[in-house]
PDB file of C-alpha atoms in Angstrom:
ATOM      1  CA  UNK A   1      10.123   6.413 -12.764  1.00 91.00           C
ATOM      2  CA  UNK A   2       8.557   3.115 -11.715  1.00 95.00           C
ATOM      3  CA  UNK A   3       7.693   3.648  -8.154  1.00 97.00           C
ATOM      4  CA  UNK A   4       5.030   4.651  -6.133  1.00 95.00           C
ATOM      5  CA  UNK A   5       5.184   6.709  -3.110  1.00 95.00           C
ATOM      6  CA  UNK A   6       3.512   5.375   0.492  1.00 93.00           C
ATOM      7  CA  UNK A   7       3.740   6.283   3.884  1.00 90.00           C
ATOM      8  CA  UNK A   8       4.937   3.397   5.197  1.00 90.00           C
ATOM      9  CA  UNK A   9       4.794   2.221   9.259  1.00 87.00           C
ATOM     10  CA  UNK A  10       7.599  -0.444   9.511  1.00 85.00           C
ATOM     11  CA  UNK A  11       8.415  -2.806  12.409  1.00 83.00           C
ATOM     12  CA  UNK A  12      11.099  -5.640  12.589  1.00 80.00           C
ATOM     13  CA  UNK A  13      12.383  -7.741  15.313  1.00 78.00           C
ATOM     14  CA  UNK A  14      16.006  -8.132  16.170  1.00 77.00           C
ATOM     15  CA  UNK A  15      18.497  -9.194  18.976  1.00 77.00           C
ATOM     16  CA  UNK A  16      17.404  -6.260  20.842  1.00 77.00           C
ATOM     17  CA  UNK A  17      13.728  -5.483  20.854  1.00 79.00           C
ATOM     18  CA  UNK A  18      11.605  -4.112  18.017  1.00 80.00           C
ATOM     19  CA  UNK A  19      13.011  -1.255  15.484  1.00 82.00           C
ATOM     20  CA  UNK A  20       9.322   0.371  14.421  1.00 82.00           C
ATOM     21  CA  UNK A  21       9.368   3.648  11.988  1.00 85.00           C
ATOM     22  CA  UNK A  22       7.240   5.213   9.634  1.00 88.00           C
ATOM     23  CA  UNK A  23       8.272   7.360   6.543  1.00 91.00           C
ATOM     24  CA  UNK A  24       7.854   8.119   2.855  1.00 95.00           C
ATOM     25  CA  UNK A  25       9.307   5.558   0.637  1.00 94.00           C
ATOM     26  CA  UNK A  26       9.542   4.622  -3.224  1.00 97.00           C
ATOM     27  CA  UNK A  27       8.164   1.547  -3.679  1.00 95.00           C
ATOM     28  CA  UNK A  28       8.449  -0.593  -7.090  1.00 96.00           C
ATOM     29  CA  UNK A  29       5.527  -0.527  -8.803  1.00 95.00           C
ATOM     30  CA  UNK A  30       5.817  -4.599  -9.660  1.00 93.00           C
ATOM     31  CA  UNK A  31       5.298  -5.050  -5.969  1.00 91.00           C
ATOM     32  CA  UNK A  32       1.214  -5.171  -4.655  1.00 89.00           C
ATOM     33  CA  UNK A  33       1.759  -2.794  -1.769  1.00 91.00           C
ATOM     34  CA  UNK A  34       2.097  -0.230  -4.185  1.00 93.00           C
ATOM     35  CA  UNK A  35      -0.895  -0.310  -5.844  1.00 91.00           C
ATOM     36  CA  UNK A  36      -2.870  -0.064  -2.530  1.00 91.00           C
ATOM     37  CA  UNK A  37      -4.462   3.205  -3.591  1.00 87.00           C
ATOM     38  CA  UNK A  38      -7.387   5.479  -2.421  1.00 82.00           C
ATOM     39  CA  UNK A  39      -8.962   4.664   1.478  1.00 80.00           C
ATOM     40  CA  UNK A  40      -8.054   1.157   1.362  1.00 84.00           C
ATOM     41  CA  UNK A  41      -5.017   0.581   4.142  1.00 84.00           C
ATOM     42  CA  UNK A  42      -2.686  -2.443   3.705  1.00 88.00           C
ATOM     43  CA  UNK A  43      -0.243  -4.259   5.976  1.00 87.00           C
ATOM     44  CA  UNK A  44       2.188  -6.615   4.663  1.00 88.00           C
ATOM     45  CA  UNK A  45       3.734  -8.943   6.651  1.00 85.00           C
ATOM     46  CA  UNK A  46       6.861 -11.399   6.151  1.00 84.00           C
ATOM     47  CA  UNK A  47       6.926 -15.119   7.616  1.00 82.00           C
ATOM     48  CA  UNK A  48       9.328 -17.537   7.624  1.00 82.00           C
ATOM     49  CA  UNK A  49       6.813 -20.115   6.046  1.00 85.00           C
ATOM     50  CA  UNK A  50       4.834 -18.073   3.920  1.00 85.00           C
ATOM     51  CA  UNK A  51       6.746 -15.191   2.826  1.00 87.00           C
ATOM     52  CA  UNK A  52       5.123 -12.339   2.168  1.00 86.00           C
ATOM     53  CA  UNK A  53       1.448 -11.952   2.662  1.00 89.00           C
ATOM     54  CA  UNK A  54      -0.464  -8.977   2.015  1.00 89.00           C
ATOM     55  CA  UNK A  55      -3.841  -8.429   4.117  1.00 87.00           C
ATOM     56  CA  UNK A  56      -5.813  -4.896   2.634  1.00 86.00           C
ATOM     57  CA  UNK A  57      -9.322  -3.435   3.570  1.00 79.00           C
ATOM     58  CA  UNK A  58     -11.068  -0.418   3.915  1.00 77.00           C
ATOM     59  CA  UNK A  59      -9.292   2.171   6.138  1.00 72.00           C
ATOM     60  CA  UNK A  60     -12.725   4.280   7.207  1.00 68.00           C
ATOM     61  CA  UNK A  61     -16.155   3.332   8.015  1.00 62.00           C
ATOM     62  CA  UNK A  62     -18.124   0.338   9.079  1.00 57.00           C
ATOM     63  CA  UNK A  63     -16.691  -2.584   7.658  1.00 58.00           C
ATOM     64  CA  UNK A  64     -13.500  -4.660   8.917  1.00 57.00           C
ATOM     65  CA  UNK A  65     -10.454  -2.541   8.256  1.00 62.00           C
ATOM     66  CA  UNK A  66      -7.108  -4.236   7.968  1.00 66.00           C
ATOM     67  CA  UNK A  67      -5.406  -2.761  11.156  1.00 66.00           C
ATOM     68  CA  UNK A  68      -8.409  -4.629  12.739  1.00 73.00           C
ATOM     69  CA  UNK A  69      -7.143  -7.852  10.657  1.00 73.00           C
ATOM     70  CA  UNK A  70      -3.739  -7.928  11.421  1.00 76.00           C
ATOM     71  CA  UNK A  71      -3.903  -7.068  15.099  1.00 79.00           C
ATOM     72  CA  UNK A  72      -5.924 -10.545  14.994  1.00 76.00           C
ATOM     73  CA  UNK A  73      -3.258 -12.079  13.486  1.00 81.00           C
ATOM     74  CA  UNK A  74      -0.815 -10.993  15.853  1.00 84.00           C
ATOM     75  CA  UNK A  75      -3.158 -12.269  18.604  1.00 81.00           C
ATOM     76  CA  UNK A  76      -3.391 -15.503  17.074  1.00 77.00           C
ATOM     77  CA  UNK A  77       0.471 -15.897  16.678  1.00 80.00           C
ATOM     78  CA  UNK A  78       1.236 -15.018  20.194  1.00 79.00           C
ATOM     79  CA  UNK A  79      -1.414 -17.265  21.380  1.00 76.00           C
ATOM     80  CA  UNK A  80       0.487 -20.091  19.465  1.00 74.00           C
ATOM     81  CA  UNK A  81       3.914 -19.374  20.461  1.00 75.00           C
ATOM     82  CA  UNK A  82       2.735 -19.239  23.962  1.00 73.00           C
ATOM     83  CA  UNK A  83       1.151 -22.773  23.961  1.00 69.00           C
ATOM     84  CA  UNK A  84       4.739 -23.930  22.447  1.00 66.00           C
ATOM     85  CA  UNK A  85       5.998 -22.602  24.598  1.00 63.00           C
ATOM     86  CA  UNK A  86       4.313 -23.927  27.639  1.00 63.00           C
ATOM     87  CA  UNK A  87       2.981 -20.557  28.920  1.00 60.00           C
ATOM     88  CA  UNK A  88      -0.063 -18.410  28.738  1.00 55.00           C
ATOM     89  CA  UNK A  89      -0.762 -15.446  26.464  1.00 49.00           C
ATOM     90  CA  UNK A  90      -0.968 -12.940  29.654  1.00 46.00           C
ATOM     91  CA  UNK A  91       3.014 -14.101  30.563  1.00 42.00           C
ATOM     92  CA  UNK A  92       5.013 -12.978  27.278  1.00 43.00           C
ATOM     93  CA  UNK A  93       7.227 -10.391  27.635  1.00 57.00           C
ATOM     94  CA  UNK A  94       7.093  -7.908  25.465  1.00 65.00           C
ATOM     95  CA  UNK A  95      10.171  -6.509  23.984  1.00 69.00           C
ATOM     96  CA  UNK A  96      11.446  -3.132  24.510  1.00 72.00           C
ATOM     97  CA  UNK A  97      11.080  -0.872  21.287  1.00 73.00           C
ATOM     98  CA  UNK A  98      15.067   0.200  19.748  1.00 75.00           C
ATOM     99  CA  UNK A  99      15.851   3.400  18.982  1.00 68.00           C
ATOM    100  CA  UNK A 100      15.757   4.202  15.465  1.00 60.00           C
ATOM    101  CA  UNK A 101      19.594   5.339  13.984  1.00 58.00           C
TER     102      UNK A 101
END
């Protein structure tokens, strides 16, 4: 029918806090998250300056897997918003985590 199904884990950030969920869901097959097949784990993430981006790697063993990857990345972004603006990494609040409707 065109679509693959993944298990996705998705988090967005609103008014509030952080929505965060994880469920079966069709994705298109045009799109690349949905050829992520076999052990290799995938995290896609959505910036307002690059769009999407797609970081994958293996999700078992000994090499670099991409939850390793992107928690970098997050590091790295909060480390630059916090020089912006004018405060340390160890001072940003974290945001409470919404309920899911």
């Amino acid at each position: 029918m065109g679509y693959a199904i993944k298990l996705l884990a998705l988090a967005r950030k609103d008014k509030d806090g952080v929505e965060a969920r994880v469920h079966p869901a069709l994705v298109p097959r045009g799109e690349l998250l949905a050829n992520v097949d076999g052990v290799v784990n995938a995290i896609q993430v959505e910036g307002d300056l690059v769009g999407r981006v797609l970081f994958q790697g293996p999700g078992a063993g000994p090499q670099p897997t991409s939850s390793a990857i992107i928690a970098n990345v997050i590091d790295a972004a909060q480390s630059i918003a916090a020089a912006r603006a004018g405060r340390g990494p160890d001072r940003l609040a974290l945001r409470p985590v919404c309920p899911c409707v």
